[in-house]
Coordinates of C-alpha atoms in Angstrom, one line a residue:
X1 CA 146.1 147.3 146.3
X2 CA 147.8 150.1 148.2
X3 CA 150.5 152.1 146.4
X4 CA 154.1 150.8 146.9
X5 CA 156.6 153.2 148.5
X6 CA 159.5 153.3 146.0
X7 CA 161.7 155.6 148.3
X8 CA 165.1 153.9 148.8
X9 CA 166.0 152.9 152.4
X10 CA 169.5 154.3 152.6
X11 CA 171.7 156.7 154.6
X12 CA 172.3 159.6 152.3
X13 CA 174.9 161.5 154.3
X14 CA 175.2 165.0 152.9
X15 CA 172.6 164.3 150.3
X16 CA 168.9 164.7 150.9
X17 CA 166.2 163.0 148.9
X18 CA 164.3 165.5 146.8
X19 CA 162.0 163.3 144.6
X20 CA 161.2 159.6 144.1
X21 CA 159.2 158.6 141.1
X22 CA 159.0 156.0 138.3
X23 CA 159.6 156.6 134.6
X24 CA 156.9 154.9 132.6
X25 CA 155.6 153.7 135.9
X26 CA 158.3 151.1 135.8
X27 CA 161.8 152.4 136.3
X28 CA 162.5 154.0 139.7
X29 CA 164.0 157.5 139.5
X30 CA 165.4 159.2 142.6
X31 CA 166.8 162.8 142.9
X32 CA 169.1 163.9 145.7
X33 CA 170.7 167.3 146.5
X34 CA 173.8 167.9 148.6
X35 CA 173.0 170.1 151.6
X36 CA 176.6 171.5 151.6
X37 CA 177.6 172.0 148.0
X38 CA 174.4 172.1 146.0
X39 CA 175.4 169.1 143.8
X40 CA 172.3 167.4 142.3
X41 CA 172.3 163.6 141.7
X42 CA 169.7 161.6 139.8
X43 CA 169.7 157.8 139.8
X44 CA 167.4 156.0 137.3
X45 CA 167.5 152.2 138.1
X46 CA 167.7 151.0 134.5
X47 CA 168.1 147.2 134.3
X48 CA 171.1 145.7 132.7
X49 CA 174.9 145.5 133.2
X50 CA 175.7 148.9 131.6
X51 CA 175.9 152.1 133.7
X52 CA 175.7 155.5 132.0
X53 CA 176.6 158.9 133.4
X54 CA 175.4 162.2 132.0
X55 CA 177.0 165.2 133.8
X56 CA 174.9 168.2 132.7
X57 CA 175.3 171.9 133.2
X58 CA 172.9 174.7 132.2
X59 CA 174.8 177.1 130.0
X60 CA 173.8 180.4 128.4
X61 CA 175.7 182.6 126.0
X62 CA 174.8 186.0 124.4
X63 CA 177.5 186.2 121.7
X64 CA 179.0 184.1 119.0
X65 CA 182.4 183.5 120.6
X66 CA 181.5 179.8 121.1
X67 CA 182.5 179.8 124.8
X68 CA 180.2 176.8 125.7
X69 CA 181.6 174.7 122.9
X70 CA 185.2 175.9 123.4
X71 CA 185.1 175.0 127.1
X72 CA 183.6 171.6 126.4
X73 CA 186.8 170.8 124.3
X74 CA 189.2 172.2 126.9
X75 CA 187.7 170.1 129.8
X76 CA 189.3 167.0 128.3
X77 CA 192.9 168.5 128.4
X78 CA 193.5 167.8 132.1
X79 CA 192.4 168.8 135.6
X80 CA 194.1 170.1 138.8
X81 CA 194.5 166.5 140.1
X82 CA 195.2 164.9 136.7
X83 CA 197.0 167.6 134.7
X84 CA 197.7 165.7 131.5
X85 CA 195.9 165.4 128.2
X86 CA 194.6 161.9 127.5
X87 CA 194.6 160.7 131.1
X88 CA 190.8 160.6 131.2
X89 CA 190.5 158.3 128.2
X90 CA 193.4 156.1 129.4
X91 CA 191.7 155.6 132.8
X92 CA 188.3 155.1 131.1
X93 CA 189.7 152.1 129.2
X94 CA 191.0 150.6 132.5
X95 CA 187.5 151.1 134.0
X96 CA 185.8 149.1 131.3
X97 CA 184.4 152.3 129.7
X98 CA 183.7 152.9 126.1
X99 CA 185.5 156.2 126.3
X100 CA 184.1 159.6 127.3
X101 CA 182.2 162.2 125.2
X102 CA 180.3 165.4 125.4
X103 CA 177.9 167.6 123.5
X104 CA 177.0 171.3 123.5
X105 CA 173.5 172.5 122.9
X106 CA 172.0 176.0 122.9
X107 CA 171.0 175.8 126.6
X108 CA 173.2 173.1 128.2
X109 CA 176.4 171.2 128.0
X110 CA 176.5 167.5 128.8
X111 CA 179.5 165.2 129.4
X112 CA 178.9 161.4 129.0
X113 CA 180.5 158.1 130.0
X114 CA 179.4 154.5 129.8
X115 CA 180.9 151.5 131.7
X116 CA 180.3 147.8 132.0
X117 CA 179.3 147.5 135.7
X118 CA 179.2 149.9 138.5
X119 CA 182.7 149.4 140.0
X120 CA 184.5 151.0 137.0
X121 CA 181.8 153.7 136.8
X122 CA 182.3 154.7 140.5
X123 CA 186.1 154.8 140.0
X124 CA 186.0 156.9 136.8
X125 CA 183.1 159.3 137.8
X126 CA 185.1 161.4 140.4
X127 CA 188.0 161.8 137.9
X128 CA 185.6 163.0 135.2
X129 CA 183.9 165.4 137.6
X130 CA 187.3 166.7 138.6
X131 CA 188.0 167.5 135.0
X132 CA 184.6 169.3 134.7
X133 CA 184.8 171.4 137.8
X134 CA 188.5 172.0 138.1
X135 CA 190.1 171.9 134.6
X136 CA 193.6 173.4 133.8
X137 CA 192.4 175.7 131.0
X138 CA 196.0 176.6 130.0
X139 CA 196.8 179.1 127.4
X140 CA 198.8 176.5 125.5
X141 CA 195.8 174.1 125.4
X142 CA 193.5 176.9 124.2
X143 CA 195.9 177.8 121.3
X144 CA 196.3 174.1 120.3
X145 CA 192.7 173.0 120.7
X146 CA 190.7 176.1 119.7
X147 CA 192.6 178.3 117.1
X148 CA 196.1 178.9 115.9
X149 CA 197.9 179.6 112.7
X150 CA 200.1 177.0 111.2
X151 CA 203.6 177.5 109.7
X152 CA 201.9 177.6 106.3
X153 CA 199.8 180.6 107.4
X154 CA 196.5 178.6 107.6
X155 CA 194.0 178.8 110.4
X156 CA 193.8 175.6 112.4
X157 CA 192.6 174.1 115.7
X158 CA 190.1 171.4 116.5
X159 CA 187.2 173.7 117.4
X160 CA 188.0 176.0 114.5
X161 CA 188.1 173.2 111.9
X162 CA 184.9 171.7 113.3
X163 CA 183.0 175.0 112.8
X164 CA 184.7 175.6 109.5
X165 CA 183.2 172.4 108.2
X166 CA 179.6 173.4 108.9
X167 CA 179.3 177.2 109.4
X168 CA 178.4 178.0 105.8
X169 CA 176.3 175.0 105.0
X170 CA 172.7 175.6 104.0
X171 CA 171.3 174.0 107.2
X172 CA 173.5 175.9 109.6
X173 CA 172.9 179.3 108.0
X174 CA 169.2 178.6 107.8
X175 CA 169.0 177.5 111.5
X176 CA 171.1 180.5 112.8
X177 CA 169.2 183.1 110.8
X178 CA 165.9 181.6 111.9
X179 CA 167.0 181.6 115.6
X180 CA 168.0 185.3 115.3
X181 CA 164.6 186.2 113.8
X182 CA 162.6 184.1 116.2
X183 CA 164.5 185.4 119.3
X184 CA 165.4 189.0 118.6
X185 CA 167.3 191.3 120.9
X186 CA 169.3 190.2 124.0
X187 CA 168.5 186.5 124.0
X188 CA 170.7 183.4 124.3
X189 CA 168.6 181.4 121.8
X190 CA 169.9 183.6 119.0
X191 CA 173.6 182.8 119.7
X192 CA 175.9 180.4 117.8
X193 CA 177.1 178.5 120.8
X194 CA 179.6 176.5 118.7
X195 CA 181.3 179.8 117.7
X196 CA 181.6 181.4 114.3
X197 CA 185.0 181.4 112.6
X198 CA 185.5 185.2 112.8
X199 CA 184.9 185.3 116.5
X200 CA 187.1 182.2 117.1
X201 CA 189.9 184.0 115.3
X202 CA 189.5 187.5 116.8
X203 CA 187.5 187.7 120.0
X204 CA 187.4 184.3 121.7
X205 CA 190.2 184.0 124.2
X206 CA 191.2 181.9 127.2
X207 CA 190.4 184.7 129.7
X208 CA 186.8 184.6 128.5
X209 CA 186.7 180.8 128.8
X210 CA 188.0 180.9 132.4
X211 CA 185.4 183.6 133.3
X212 CA 182.6 181.5 131.6
X213 CA 183.7 178.4 133.5
X214 CA 183.7 180.3 136.8
X215 CA 180.2 181.5 136.1
X216 CA 178.5 178.3 134.9
X217 CA 180.6 175.3 136.0
X218 CA 179.5 175.4 139.6
X219 CA 178.3 172.5 141.8
X220 CA 174.8 174.2 142.1
X221 CA 174.5 174.1 138.3
X222 CA 175.7 170.5 137.9
X223 CA 173.3 167.6 137.7
X224 CA 174.8 164.1 137.8
X225 CA 172.5 161.7 136.0
X226 CA 173.2 158.0 136.4
X227 CA 171.2 155.4 134.6
X228 CA 171.9 151.7 135.5
X229 CA 172.2 149.4 138.5
X230 CA 174.3 151.3 141.0
X231 CA 173.7 151.7 144.8
X232 CA 173.0 155.3 145.9
X233 CA 175.2 154.9 149.0
X234 CA 178.1 153.8 146.8
X235 CA 177.7 157.0 144.7
X236 CA 177.6 159.2 147.8
X237 CA 180.8 157.5 149.1
X238 CA 182.5 158.0 145.7
X239 CA 181.5 161.7 145.7
X240 CA 182.9 162.4 149.2
X241 CA 186.4 163.5 148.1
X242 CA 184.9 165.8 145.5
X243 CA 182.6 167.3 148.1
X244 CA 185.5 167.9 150.4
X245 CA 187.4 169.6 147.6
X246 CA 184.5 171.8 146.7
X247 CA 184.2 172.9 150.4
X248 CA 187.9 173.5 150.6
X249 CA 187.7 176.1 147.7
X250 CA 185.7 178.4 149.9
X251 CA 182.8 180.7 149.1
X252 CA 181.8 180.7 145.4
X253 CA 179.6 183.8 145.6
X254 CA 175.9 184.0 144.6
X255 CA 174.6 181.9 141.7
X256 CA 171.9 183.1 139.3
X257 CA 170.1 180.3 137.4
X258 CA 170.4 180.8 133.6
X259 CA 167.5 181.3 131.3
X260 CA 165.3 183.2 133.7
X261 CA 164.8 186.3 131.6
X262 CA 161.8 186.4 129.3
X263 CA 162.4 186.1 125.5
X264 CA 161.8 189.4 123.6
X265 CA 158.6 189.1 121.5
X266 CA 158.6 188.7 117.7
X267 CA 157.1 192.0 116.6
X268 CA 156.0 191.0 113.1
X269 CA 156.3 188.3 110.4
X270 CA 159.3 188.6 108.1
X271 CA 160.5 187.0 104.8
X272 CA 164.2 186.4 104.7
X273 CA 166.4 185.2 101.8
X274 CA 169.7 183.5 102.8
X275 CA 172.5 183.0 100.3
X276 CA 175.0 180.2 100.9
X277 CA 177.8 178.6 98.9
X278 CA 176.8 175.4 97.1
X279 CA 177.8 173.1 94.2
X280 CA 174.1 172.8 93.3
X281 CA 172.5 176.0 92.1
X282 CA 169.2 174.4 91.1
X283 CA 167.7 173.6 94.5
X284 CA 167.3 175.4 97.8
X285 CA 165.7 175.0 101.3
X286 CA 162.6 176.7 102.6
X287 CA 161.6 177.0 106.2
X288 CA 158.6 178.5 108.0
X289 CA 158.8 179.1 111.8
X290 CA 156.5 180.2 114.6
X291 CA 156.9 180.9 118.3
X292 CA 155.2 178.1 120.2
X293 CA 154.1 177.4 123.8
X294 CA 156.4 177.5 126.8
X295 CA 158.4 174.4 127.8
X296 CA 158.4 175.7 131.4
X297 CA 154.7 175.8 132.2
X298 CA 152.8 174.4 129.1
X299 CA 154.4 171.0 128.4
X300 CA 151.1 169.4 127.5
X301 CA 150.3 172.0 124.8
X302 CA 153.9 171.7 123.5
X303 CA 153.4 167.9 123.1
X304 CA 150.1 168.5 121.4
X305 CA 151.8 170.8 118.9
X306 CA 154.3 168.1 118.0
X307 CA 151.3 165.7 117.3
X308 CA 149.7 168.4 115.1
X309 CA 152.9 169.0 113.2
X310 CA 153.3 165.2 112.7
X311 CA 149.7 165.1 111.4
X312 CA 150.5 167.9 108.8
X313 CA 153.8 166.3 107.6
X314 CA 154.1 162.6 108.3
X315 CA 153.4 160.1 105.5
X316 CA 152.2 160.6 101.9
X317 CA 148.6 161.3 102.9
X318 CA 149.4 164.2 105.2
X319 CA 148.2 167.7 104.0
X320 CA 151.6 169.2 103.3
X321 CA 153.2 166.0 101.7
X322 CA 150.1 165.6 99.6
X323 CA 150.2 169.2 98.3
X324 CA 153.9 169.8 98.0
X325 CA 155.5 166.4 97.3
X326 CA 153.0 163.9 96.0
X327 CA 152.1 166.0 92.9
X328 CA 153.2 165.7 89.3
X329 CA 155.4 168.8 89.6
X330 CA 156.8 168.6 93.2
X331 CA 157.6 171.7 95.2
X332 CA 160.0 169.8 97.4
X333 CA 161.5 166.3 97.8
X334 CA 160.4 166.2 101.5
X335 CA 158.6 168.2 104.1
X336 CA 159.6 167.7 107.7
X337 CA 158.9 169.4 111.0
X338 CA 161.0 170.2 114.0
X339 CA 160.4 171.7 117.4
X340 CA 162.9 173.6 119.6
X341 CA 162.0 173.0 123.3
X342 CA 163.0 176.4 124.7
X343 CA 161.5 178.5 127.5
X344 CA 159.4 179.8 124.6
X345 CA 159.5 177.1 121.9
X346 CA 159.9 177.4 118.2
X347 CA 157.9 175.3 115.7
X348 CA 159.0 175.0 112.1
X349 CA 158.6 173.2 108.8
X350 CA 161.5 172.5 106.5
X351 CA 161.0 171.9 102.7
X352 CA 164.1 170.2 101.2
X353 CA 165.4 170.3 97.7
X354 CA 163.1 173.0 96.5
X355 CA 163.6 174.1 92.8
X356 CA 165.0 177.6 92.9
X357 CA 162.1 178.9 90.8
X358 CA 159.6 177.6 93.3
X359 CA 161.1 179.0 96.5
X360 CA 159.0 182.1 96.3
X361 CA 155.8 180.0 95.7
X362 CA 155.9 177.9 98.8
X363 CA 154.9 180.6 101.4
X364 CA 151.6 181.7 99.7
X365 CA 150.7 178.0 99.0
X366 CA 151.5 177.1 102.6
X367 CA 149.4 179.9 104.0
X368 CA 146.5 178.8 101.7
X369 CA 146.7 175.2 102.8
X370 CA 146.8 176.0 106.5
X371 CA 144.0 178.5 106.2
X372 CA 141.9 175.9 104.4
X373 CA 142.5 173.4 107.2
X374 CA 141.4 175.9 109.8
X375 CA 138.4 177.2 108.0
X376 CA 137.1 174.4 105.7
X377 CA 138.8 171.0 106.0
X378 CA 137.9 168.8 108.9
X379 CA 140.7 167.1 110.8
X380 CA 140.8 163.4 110.0
X381 CA 140.2 162.1 113.5
X382 CA 140.8 158.5 112.6
X383 CA 144.3 159.4 111.2
X384 CA 144.9 161.7 114.2
X385 CA 144.1 158.7 116.5
X386 CA 146.6 156.5 114.5
X387 CA 149.3 159.2 114.9
X388 CA 148.8 159.4 118.6
X389 CA 148.9 155.6 118.9
X390 CA 152.0 155.6 116.8
X391 CA 153.6 158.2 119.1
X392 CA 152.9 156.0 122.1
X393 CA 154.5 153.0 120.4
X394 CA 157.5 155.0 119.3
X395 CA 157.9 156.3 122.9
X396 CA 157.7 152.8 124.3
X397 CA 160.1 151.5 121.6
X398 CA 162.6 154.2 122.4
X399 CA 162.4 153.4 126.1
X400 CA 162.9 149.7 125.3
X401 CA 165.8 150.1 122.9
X402 CA 167.6 153.2 124.4
X403 CA 166.4 153.4 128.0
X404 CA 169.6 155.2 129.3
X405 CA 169.4 158.0 126.7
X406 CA 165.6 158.3 126.8
X407 CA 165.4 158.8 130.6
X408 CA 168.5 161.1 130.6
X409 CA 167.1 163.4 128.0
X410 CA 163.8 163.7 130.0
X411 CA 165.7 164.6 133.2
X412 CA 167.9 167.1 131.3
X413 CA 164.6 168.7 130.1
X414 CA 163.4 168.9 133.7
X415 CA 166.7 170.4 134.8
X416 CA 166.4 173.1 132.2
X417 CA 162.7 174.1 132.4
X418 CA 161.1 172.1 135.3
X419 CA 160.6 173.2 138.8
X420 CA 158.6 170.7 140.7
X421 CA 158.1 167.0 141.2
X422 CA 154.9 167.2 139.1
X423 CA 157.0 168.7 136.2
X424 CA 159.4 165.7 136.5
X425 CA 156.6 163.1 136.5
X426 CA 155.0 164.7 133.5
X427 CA 158.3 164.4 131.6
X428 CA 159.2 160.9 132.6
X429 CA 155.7 159.6 132.0
X430 CA 154.8 161.0 128.5
X431 CA 152.1 158.4 127.9
X432 CA 149.9 160.1 130.4
X433 CA 149.7 163.2 128.3
X434 CA 149.4 161.2 125.1
X435 CA 146.4 159.4 126.6
X436 CA 144.7 162.8 127.3
X437 CA 145.3 164.1 123.8

């Protein structure tokens, strides 16, 4: 049977079709780019009545002022066309939306909305995008939302209180220290994009926020990801007023894509002790991290590393669980792994609830176990096969239960570190790589 052409038969106007593919060989995915403004639009035809929008920008910061996170909060305080706080959520309710939201990660910021049906989505989307590209960013809004001092002399502000609640937790201090050791020197991966309290009090200001917005919140750096049943021509029509406004603003100057500089190398291994405030002085956390393969040009090896880490930590029979947890005198209550998908990735284990006296014993024992696996112990291929099959089932289950988020995260990954249609197809069809493993 000849292959079916999934390219949509539409008149795209200013938008030209870049890619057409299928996620999991089932859900059509089309990417368009505006020839005049550089806006990128991705439509994934997920079945069902709900339409989701993910408006994503690649962001990079080299300090701890928390400019990406601060700007994310200030976006919701009003735009040039809608200069009032709360208007966005008020209109969202009238468009049958379950509110609006956003998150800030180390390498991108994403704004989200969800509506019942495409009509409300197409009405709300241009208003949300106007907030993103043309916010007010008033000094009064910055003082109220980010940091101010109350009449009682206490530090306050939504952003400040949010960071105050987690800055000195064991997990946050561990993660930030590990990032700074794994990505030394001038590298955005070592920054605290949420902002640290000292910087929010002393060095973060609205002038810096405006400069940051001008640098990164540009049409060329914005990817509009829509998942659901919506007609591309209706989206193009809804975006026309925004495109006209972008053109009316004139030349924006040259744009340099973030995350293009190579990460400085890790010169040597290092043991670091981190102290943190805690009610419990009996237990601590241990982590061991390594630099891994690139998310830009070695996606298959990166996926293989995640399978290997799962083999080492998942279930009671795994080597690390067996040696550290399932013993008479446990070294930890749990051993888990994580993987940071960066331009040069970071792979790490975390040992939770480690008795303080055993914190110094984990590294030599871990080195011994890993060396023994490499030199003496054979990989249990039957168990490895089961783990790969389980990974396939988990991937399919995630696509079935959360198709909107699953596809959006894959496209965000391609936005950050992909360059070609082949990169996109590799990300939205992970079962192909799992079958090769």
